[in-house]
CSV table of C-alpha atoms in Angstrom, one decimal:
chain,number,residue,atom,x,y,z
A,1451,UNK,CA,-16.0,-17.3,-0.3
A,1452,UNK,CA,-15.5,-16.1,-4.2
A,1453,UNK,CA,-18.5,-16.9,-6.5
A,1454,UNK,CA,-16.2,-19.5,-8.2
A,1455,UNK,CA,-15.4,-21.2,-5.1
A,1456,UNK,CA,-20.0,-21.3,-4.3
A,1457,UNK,CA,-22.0,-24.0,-5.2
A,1458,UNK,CA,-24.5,-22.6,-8.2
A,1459,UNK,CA,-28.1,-23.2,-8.0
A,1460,UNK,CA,-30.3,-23.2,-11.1
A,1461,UNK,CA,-33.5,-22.0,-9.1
A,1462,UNK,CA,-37.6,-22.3,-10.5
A,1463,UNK,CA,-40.6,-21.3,-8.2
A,1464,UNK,CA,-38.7,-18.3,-6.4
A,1465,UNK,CA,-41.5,-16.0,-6.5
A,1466,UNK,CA,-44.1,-19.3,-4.6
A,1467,UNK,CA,-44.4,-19.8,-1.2
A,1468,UNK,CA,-42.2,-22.6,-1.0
A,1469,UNK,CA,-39.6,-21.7,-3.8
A,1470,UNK,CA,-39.1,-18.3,-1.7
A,1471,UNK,CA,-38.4,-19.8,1.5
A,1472,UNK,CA,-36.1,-22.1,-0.5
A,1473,UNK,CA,-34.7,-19.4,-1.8
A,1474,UNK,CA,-33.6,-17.7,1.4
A,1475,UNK,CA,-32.6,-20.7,3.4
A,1476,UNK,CA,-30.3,-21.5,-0.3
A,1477,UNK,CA,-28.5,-17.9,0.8
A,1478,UNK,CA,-28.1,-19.1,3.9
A,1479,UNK,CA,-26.3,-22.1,3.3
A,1480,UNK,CA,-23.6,-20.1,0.5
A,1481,UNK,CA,-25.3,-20.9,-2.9
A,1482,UNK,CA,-24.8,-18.4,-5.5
A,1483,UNK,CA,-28.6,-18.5,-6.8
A,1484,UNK,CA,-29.7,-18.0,-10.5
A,1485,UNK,CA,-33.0,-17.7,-9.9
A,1486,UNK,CA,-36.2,-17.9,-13.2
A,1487,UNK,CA,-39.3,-15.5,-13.5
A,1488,UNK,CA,-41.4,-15.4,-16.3
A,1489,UNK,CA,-41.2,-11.3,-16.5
A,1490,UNK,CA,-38.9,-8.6,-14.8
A,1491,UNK,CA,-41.2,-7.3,-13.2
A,1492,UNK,CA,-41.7,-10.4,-10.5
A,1493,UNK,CA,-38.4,-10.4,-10.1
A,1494,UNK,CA,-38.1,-6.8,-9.0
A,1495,UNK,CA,-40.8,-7.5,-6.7
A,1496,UNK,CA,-38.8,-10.4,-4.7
A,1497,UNK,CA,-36.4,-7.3,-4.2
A,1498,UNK,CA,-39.3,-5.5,-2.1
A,1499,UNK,CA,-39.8,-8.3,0.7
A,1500,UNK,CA,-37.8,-7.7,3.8
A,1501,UNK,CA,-36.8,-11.4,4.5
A,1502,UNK,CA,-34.6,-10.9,1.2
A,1503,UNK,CA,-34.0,-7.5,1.4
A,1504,UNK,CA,-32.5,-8.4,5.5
A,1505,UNK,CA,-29.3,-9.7,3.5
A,1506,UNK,CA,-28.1,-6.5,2.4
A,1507,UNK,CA,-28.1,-4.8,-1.1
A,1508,UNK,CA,-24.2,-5.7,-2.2
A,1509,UNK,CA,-24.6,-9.5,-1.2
A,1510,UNK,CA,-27.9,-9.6,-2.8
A,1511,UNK,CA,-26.2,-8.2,-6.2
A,1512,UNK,CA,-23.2,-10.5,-5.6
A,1513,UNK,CA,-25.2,-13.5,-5.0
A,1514,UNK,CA,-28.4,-13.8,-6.6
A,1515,UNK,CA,-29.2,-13.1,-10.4
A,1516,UNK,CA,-32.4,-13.4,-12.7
A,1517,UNK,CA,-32.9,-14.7,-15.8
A,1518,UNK,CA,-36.1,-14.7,-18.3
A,1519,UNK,CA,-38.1,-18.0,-19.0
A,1520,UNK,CA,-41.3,-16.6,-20.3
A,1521,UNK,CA,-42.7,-20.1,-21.2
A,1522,UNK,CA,-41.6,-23.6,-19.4
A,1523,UNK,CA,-43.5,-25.2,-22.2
A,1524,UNK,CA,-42.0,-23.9,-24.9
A,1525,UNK,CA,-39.6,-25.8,-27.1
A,1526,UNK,CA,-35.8,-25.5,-25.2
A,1527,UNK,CA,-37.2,-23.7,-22.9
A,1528,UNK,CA,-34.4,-23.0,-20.6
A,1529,UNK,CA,-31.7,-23.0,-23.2
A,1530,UNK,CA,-28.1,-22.5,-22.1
A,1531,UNK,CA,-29.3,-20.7,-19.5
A,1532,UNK,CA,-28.5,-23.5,-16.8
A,1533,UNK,CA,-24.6,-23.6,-18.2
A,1534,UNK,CA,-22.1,-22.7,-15.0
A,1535,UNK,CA,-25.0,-24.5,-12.3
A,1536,UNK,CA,-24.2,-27.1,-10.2
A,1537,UNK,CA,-27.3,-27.6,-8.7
A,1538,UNK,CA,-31.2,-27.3,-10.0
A,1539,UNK,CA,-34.2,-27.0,-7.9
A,1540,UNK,CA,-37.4,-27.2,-9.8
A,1541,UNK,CA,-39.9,-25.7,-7.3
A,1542,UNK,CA,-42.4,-24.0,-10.1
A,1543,UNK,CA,-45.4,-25.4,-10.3
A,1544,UNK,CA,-49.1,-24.6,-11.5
A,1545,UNK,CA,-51.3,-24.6,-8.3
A,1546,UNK,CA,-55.7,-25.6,-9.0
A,1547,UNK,CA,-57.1,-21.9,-7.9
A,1548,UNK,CA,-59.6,-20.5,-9.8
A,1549,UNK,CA,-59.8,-19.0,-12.5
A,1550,UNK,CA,-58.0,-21.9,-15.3
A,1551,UNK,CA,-59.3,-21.3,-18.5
A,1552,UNK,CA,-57.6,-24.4,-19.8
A,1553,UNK,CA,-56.8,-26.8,-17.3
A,1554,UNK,CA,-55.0,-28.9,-19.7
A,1555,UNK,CA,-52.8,-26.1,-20.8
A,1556,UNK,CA,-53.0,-24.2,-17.7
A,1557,UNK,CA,-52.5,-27.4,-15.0
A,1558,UNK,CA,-51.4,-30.3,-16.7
A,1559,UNK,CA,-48.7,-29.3,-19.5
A,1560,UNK,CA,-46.8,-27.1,-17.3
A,1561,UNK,CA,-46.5,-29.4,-14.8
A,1562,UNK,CA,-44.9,-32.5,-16.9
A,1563,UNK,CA,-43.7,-30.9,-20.4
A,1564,UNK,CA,-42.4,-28.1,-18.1
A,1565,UNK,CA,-40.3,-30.6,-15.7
A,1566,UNK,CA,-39.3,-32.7,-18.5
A,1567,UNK,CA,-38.1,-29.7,-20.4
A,1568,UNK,CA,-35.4,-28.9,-17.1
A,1569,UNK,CA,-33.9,-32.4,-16.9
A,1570,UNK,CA,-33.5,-32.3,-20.8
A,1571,UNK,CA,-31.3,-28.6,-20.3
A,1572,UNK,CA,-29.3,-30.1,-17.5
A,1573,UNK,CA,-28.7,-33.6,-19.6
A,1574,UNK,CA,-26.8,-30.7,-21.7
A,1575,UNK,CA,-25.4,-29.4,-18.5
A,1576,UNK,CA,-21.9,-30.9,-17.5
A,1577,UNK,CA,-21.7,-28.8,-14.2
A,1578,UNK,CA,-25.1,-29.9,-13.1
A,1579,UNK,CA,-24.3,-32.5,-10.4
A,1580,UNK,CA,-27.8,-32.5,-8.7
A,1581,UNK,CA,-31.5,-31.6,-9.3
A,1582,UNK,CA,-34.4,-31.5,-6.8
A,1583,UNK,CA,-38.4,-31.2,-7.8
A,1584,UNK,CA,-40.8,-30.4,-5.8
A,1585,UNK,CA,-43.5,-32.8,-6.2
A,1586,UNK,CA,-46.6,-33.2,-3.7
A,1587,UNK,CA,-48.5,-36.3,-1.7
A,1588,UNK,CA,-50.8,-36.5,-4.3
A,1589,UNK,CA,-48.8,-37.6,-6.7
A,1590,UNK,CA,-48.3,-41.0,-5.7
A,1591,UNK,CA,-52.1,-41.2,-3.9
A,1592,UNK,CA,-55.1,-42.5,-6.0
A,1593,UNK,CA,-57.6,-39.9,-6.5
A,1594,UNK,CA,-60.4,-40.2,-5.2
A,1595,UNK,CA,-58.2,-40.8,-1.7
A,1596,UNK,CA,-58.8,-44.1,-0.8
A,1597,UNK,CA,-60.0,-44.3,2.9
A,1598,UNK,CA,-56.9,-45.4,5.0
A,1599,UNK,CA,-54.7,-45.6,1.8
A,1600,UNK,CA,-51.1,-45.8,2.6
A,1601,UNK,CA,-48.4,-44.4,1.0
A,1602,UNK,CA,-44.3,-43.5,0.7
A,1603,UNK,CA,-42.2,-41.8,-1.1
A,1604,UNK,CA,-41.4,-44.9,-3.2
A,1605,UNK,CA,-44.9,-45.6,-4.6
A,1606,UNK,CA,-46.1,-44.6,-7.8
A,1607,UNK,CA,-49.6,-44.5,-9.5
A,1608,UNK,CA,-48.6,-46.3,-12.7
A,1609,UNK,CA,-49.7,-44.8,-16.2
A,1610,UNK,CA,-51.6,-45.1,-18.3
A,1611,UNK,CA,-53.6,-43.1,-16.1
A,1612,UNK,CA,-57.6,-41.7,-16.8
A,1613,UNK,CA,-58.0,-38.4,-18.3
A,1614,UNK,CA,-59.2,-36.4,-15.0
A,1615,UNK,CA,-62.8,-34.6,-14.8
A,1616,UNK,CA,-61.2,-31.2,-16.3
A,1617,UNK,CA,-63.9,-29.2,-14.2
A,1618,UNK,CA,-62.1,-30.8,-11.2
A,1619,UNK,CA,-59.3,-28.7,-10.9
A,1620,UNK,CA,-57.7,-30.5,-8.1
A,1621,UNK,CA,-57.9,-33.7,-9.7
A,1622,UNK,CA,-56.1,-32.3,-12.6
A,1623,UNK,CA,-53.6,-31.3,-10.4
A,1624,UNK,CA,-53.2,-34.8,-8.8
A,1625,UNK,CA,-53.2,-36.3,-12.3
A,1626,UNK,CA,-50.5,-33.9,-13.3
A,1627,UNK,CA,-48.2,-34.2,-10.4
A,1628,UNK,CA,-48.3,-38.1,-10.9
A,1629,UNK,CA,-48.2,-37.8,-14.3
A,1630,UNK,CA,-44.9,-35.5,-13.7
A,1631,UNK,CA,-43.3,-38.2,-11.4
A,1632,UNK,CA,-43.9,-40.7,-13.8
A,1633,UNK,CA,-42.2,-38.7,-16.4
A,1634,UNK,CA,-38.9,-37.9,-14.1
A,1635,UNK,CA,-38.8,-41.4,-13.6
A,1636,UNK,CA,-38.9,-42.7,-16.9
A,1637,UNK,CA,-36.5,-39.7,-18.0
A,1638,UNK,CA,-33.7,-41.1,-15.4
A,1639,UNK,CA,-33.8,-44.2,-16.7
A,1640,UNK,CA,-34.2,-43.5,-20.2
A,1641,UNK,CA,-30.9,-41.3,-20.2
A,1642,UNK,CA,-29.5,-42.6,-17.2
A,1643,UNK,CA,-27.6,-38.7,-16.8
A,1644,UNK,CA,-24.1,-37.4,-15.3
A,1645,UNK,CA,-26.6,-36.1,-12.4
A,1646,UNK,CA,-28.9,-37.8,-9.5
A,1647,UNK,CA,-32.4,-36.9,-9.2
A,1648,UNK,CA,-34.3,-36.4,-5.7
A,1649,UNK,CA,-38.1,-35.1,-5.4
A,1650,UNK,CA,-38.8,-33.9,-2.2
A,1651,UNK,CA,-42.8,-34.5,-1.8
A,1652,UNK,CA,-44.7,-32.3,1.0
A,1653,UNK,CA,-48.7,-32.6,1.7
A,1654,UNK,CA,-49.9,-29.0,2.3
A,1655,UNK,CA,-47.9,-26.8,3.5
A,1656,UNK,CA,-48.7,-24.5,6.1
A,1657,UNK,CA,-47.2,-21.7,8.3
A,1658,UNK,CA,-45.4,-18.0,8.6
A,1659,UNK,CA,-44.8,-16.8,4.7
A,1660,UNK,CA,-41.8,-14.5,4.1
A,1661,UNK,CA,-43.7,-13.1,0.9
A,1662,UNK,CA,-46.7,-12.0,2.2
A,1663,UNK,CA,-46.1,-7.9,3.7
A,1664,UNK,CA,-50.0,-7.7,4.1
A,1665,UNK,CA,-53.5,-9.8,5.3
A,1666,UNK,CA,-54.2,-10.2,1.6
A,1667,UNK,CA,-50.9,-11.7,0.5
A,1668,UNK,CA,-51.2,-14.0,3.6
A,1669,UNK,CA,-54.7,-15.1,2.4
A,1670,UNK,CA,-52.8,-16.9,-0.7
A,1671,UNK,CA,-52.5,-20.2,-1.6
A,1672,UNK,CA,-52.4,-22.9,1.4
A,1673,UNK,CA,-52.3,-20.8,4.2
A,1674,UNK,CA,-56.1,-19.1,2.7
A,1675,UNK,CA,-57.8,-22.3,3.8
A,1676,UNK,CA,-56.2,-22.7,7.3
A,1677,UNK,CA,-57.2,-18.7,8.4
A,1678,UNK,CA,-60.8,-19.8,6.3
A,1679,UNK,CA,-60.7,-22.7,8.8
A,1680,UNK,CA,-60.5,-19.8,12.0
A,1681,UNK,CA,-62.9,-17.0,10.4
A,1682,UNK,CA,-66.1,-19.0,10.6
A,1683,UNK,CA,-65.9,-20.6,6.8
A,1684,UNK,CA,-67.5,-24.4,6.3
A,1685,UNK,CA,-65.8,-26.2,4.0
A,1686,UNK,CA,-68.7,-28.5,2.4
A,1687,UNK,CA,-65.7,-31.1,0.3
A,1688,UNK,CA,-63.8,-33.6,2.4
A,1689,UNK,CA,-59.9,-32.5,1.9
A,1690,UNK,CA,-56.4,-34.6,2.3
A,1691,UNK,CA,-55.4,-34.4,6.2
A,1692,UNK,CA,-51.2,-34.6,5.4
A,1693,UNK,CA,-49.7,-31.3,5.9
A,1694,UNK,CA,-45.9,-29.8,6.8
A,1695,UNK,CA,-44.3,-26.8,8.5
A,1696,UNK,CA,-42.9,-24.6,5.5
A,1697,UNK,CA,-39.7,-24.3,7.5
A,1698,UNK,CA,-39.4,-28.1,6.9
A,1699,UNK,CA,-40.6,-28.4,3.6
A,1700,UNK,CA,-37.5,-25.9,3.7
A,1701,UNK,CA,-34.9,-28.1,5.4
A,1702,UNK,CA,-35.8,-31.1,3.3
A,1703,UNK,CA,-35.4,-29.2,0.3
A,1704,UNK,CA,-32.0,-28.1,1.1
A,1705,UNK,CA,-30.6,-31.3,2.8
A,1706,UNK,CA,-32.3,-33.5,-0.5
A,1707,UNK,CA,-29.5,-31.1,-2.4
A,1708,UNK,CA,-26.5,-32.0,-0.6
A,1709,UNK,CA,-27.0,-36.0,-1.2
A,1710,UNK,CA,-26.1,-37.4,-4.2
A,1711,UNK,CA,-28.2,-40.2,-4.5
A,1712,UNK,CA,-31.9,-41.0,-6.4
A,1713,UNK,CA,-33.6,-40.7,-3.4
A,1714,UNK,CA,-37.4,-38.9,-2.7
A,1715,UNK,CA,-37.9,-37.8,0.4
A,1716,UNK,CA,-41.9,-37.3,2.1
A,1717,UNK,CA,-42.6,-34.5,4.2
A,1718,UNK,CA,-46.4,-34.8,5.5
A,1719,UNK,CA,-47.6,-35.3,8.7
A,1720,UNK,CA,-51.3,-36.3,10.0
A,1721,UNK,CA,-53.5,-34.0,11.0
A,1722,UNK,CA,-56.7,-33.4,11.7
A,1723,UNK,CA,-58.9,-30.3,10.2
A,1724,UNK,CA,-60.7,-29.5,13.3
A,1725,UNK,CA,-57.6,-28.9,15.5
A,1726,UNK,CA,-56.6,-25.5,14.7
A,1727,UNK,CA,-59.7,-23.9,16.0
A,1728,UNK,CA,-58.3,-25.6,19.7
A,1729,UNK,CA,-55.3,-24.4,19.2
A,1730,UNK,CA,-56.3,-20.9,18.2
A,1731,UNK,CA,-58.5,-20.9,21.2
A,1732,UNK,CA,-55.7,-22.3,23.1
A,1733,UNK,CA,-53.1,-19.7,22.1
A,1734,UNK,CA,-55.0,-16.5,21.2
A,1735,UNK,CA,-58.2,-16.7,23.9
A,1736,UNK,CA,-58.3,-12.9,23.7
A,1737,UNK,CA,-58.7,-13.0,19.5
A,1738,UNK,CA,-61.3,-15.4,19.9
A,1739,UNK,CA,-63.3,-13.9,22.4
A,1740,UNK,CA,-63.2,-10.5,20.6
A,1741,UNK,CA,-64.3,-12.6,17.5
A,1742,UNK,CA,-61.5,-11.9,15.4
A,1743,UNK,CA,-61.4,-16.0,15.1
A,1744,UNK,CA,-64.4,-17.5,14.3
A,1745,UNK,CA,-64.9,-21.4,14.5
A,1746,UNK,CA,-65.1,-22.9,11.0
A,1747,UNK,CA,-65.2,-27.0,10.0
A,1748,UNK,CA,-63.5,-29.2,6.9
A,1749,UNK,CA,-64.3,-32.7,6.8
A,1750,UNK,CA,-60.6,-34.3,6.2
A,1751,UNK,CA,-59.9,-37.3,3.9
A,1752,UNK,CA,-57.6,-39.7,6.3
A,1753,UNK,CA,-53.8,-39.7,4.8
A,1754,UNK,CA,-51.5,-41.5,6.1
A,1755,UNK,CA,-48.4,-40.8,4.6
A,1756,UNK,CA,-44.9,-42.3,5.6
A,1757,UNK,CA,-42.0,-39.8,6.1
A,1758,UNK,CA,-39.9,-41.8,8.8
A,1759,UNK,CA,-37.2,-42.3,6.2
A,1760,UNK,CA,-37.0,-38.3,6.0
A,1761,UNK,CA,-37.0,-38.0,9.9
A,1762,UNK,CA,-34.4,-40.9,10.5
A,1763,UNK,CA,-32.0,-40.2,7.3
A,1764,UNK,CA,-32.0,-36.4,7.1
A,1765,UNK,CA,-32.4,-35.7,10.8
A,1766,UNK,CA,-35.4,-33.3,10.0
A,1767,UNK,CA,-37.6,-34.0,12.8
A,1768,UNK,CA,-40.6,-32.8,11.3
A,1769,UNK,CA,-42.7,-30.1,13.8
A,1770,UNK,CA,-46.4,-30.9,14.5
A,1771,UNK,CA,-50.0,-29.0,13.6
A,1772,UNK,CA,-49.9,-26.5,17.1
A,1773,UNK,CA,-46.5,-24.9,15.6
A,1774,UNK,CA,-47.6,-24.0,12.2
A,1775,UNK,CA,-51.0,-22.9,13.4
A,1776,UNK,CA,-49.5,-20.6,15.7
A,1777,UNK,CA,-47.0,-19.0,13.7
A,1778,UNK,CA,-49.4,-18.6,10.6
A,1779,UNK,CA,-52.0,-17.0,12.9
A,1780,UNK,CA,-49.3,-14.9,14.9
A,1781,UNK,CA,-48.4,-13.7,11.5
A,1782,UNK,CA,-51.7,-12.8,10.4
A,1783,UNK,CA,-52.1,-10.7,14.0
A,1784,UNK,CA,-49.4,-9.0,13.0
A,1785,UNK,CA,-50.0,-7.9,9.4
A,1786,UNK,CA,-53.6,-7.1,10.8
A,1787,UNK,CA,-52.4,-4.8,13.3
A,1788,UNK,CA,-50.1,-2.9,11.5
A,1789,UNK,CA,-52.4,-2.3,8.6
A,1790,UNK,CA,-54.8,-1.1,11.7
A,1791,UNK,CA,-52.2,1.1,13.2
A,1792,UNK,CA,-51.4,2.8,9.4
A,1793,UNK,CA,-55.2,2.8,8.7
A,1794,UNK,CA,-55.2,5.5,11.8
A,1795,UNK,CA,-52.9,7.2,10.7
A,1796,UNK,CA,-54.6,8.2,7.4
């Protein structure tokens, strides 16, 4: 297939844990990928991983290309530099992990001037026939979590909204995710665009990551709090109980960018906090009796979040806790043992 003949998508968040994952399963599937980083430098440091690197030098140079956005904030942020895509998936996003000088800087303006500042460069896009956000369950959850709150990917938490606690970084966060919706929403209906607009909204997301080549890259973002959970660490906070495989949070990603309709689509499951240390000591008895896993504890906020439209209407049938436990920790055996083996080695 000639580059004119592929599909072009305008990609944000390809250095993150999900925008990477996006990123390869985008390859995959025959887009030509323009892909943002805010320096060259992470951008030559995608080059390193072996999931990308598995695709070959030449097709990697004929199929993937980098462009600078410094700032998402910043006055026309993205410029022409969207002009040739067809498709946009807007996957960056500030994430609550200390340290944030400047929550409302660092958390909330990204997250919403940043978004808005995309759908405003492909309204000035002809070619762009879709876009696709990545948004999160708390964005259309009260915060606080109510206790059995409900929840789809339909609802909204209506401005004006409370100015959040700013030493509460997650409910900054949740303010700006809601806040962002909110803003897409009104955006769409304000221009009414030659495009459609999907978000595809995930709880955490949890499983193997194809950035991480060592135990201290694994220990990143999500994942760190799931391997906290199996290495003896109490959690004292109650925390959201919703999560997703990052190989669906993939699929749904990718099949929200073939439809052409303004559709969100959930990807969160129940689940319970406590379960992965039964499923470690299901699956890796020997691990656990040498005391590499050590029983931790979270108290869990009950979600209950409604993704049977995603299962039923994109066929994604969406795999439960005991699969992305496994494969997480199986990764993390791995890493371990080869930093072990090289360790010995000198």
């Amino acid at each position: 297939m000639a580059l004119s003949e592929k599909p072009v998508l305008f990609l944000t968040g390809g250095s993150g844990y999900i925008g990477f994952h996006v990123l390869l399963g985008a390859l995959s599937s025959g887009y030509h990928v323009r892909m943002t980083a805010r320096t060259e430098e992470e951008f030559t440091n995608l080059f390193t991983r072996p999931a990308l690197q598995a695709f070959g030098v030449d097709f990697i140079k004929a199929n993937v290309n980098f462009v600078h956005i410094p700032d998402i904030v910043a006055p026309n942020a993205y410029g022409e530099k969207l002009e040739g895509a067809t498709h946009v998936l807007h996957a960056a996003s500030p994430v609550p992990v200390p340290p944030i000088d400047d929550p409302e800087r660092d958390l909330l303006q990204p997250a919403i001037i940043g978004t808005v500042n995309l759908l405003r460069a492909a309204l000035k896009t002809p070619t762009v026939k879709r876009v696709v956000i990545t948004s999160s369950t708390v964005a259309n959850l009260p915060w606080p979590p109510t206790p059995g709150f409900r929840a789809g990917p339909r609802d909204r938490i209506l401005d004006p909204q409370p100015q959040p606690d700013m030493s509460d970084l997650t409910a900054v966060y949740a303010t700006g995710k809601s806040r962002t919706l909110n803003a897409a929403d009104a955006f769409m209906k304000s221009h009414k665009p030659h495009f459609t607009l999907a978000h595809v909204i995930p709880g955490f997301v949890f499983g193997n990551n194809e950035l991480a080549t060592s135990v201290a890259e694994l220990r990143t973002g999500s994942n760190n709090f799931i391997l906290g959970l199996v290495s003896g660490i109490d959690f004292p906070f109650p925390r959201l109980a919703g999560a997703a495989h990052v190989d669906d949070v993939t699929k749904v990603h990718l099949k929200a960018l073939e439809r052409d309709d303004n559709r969100d689509w959930g990807v969160s499951t129940p689940v319970s906090h406590e379960e992965p240390w039964s499923i470690v000591q299901s699956h890796f008895p020997k691990e656990v009796e040498d005391g590499i896993f050590t029983k931790g504890s979270q108290p869990s906020f009950g979600e209950v979040w409604d993704s049977k439209e995603t299962e039923d209407e994109l066929g994604v049938k969406l795999m439960g806790q005991e699969q992305w436990v496994v494969d997480l920790m199986g990764q993390f055996l791995a890493l371990k043992r080869r930093e072990e083996e090289q360790l010995m080695k000198g």
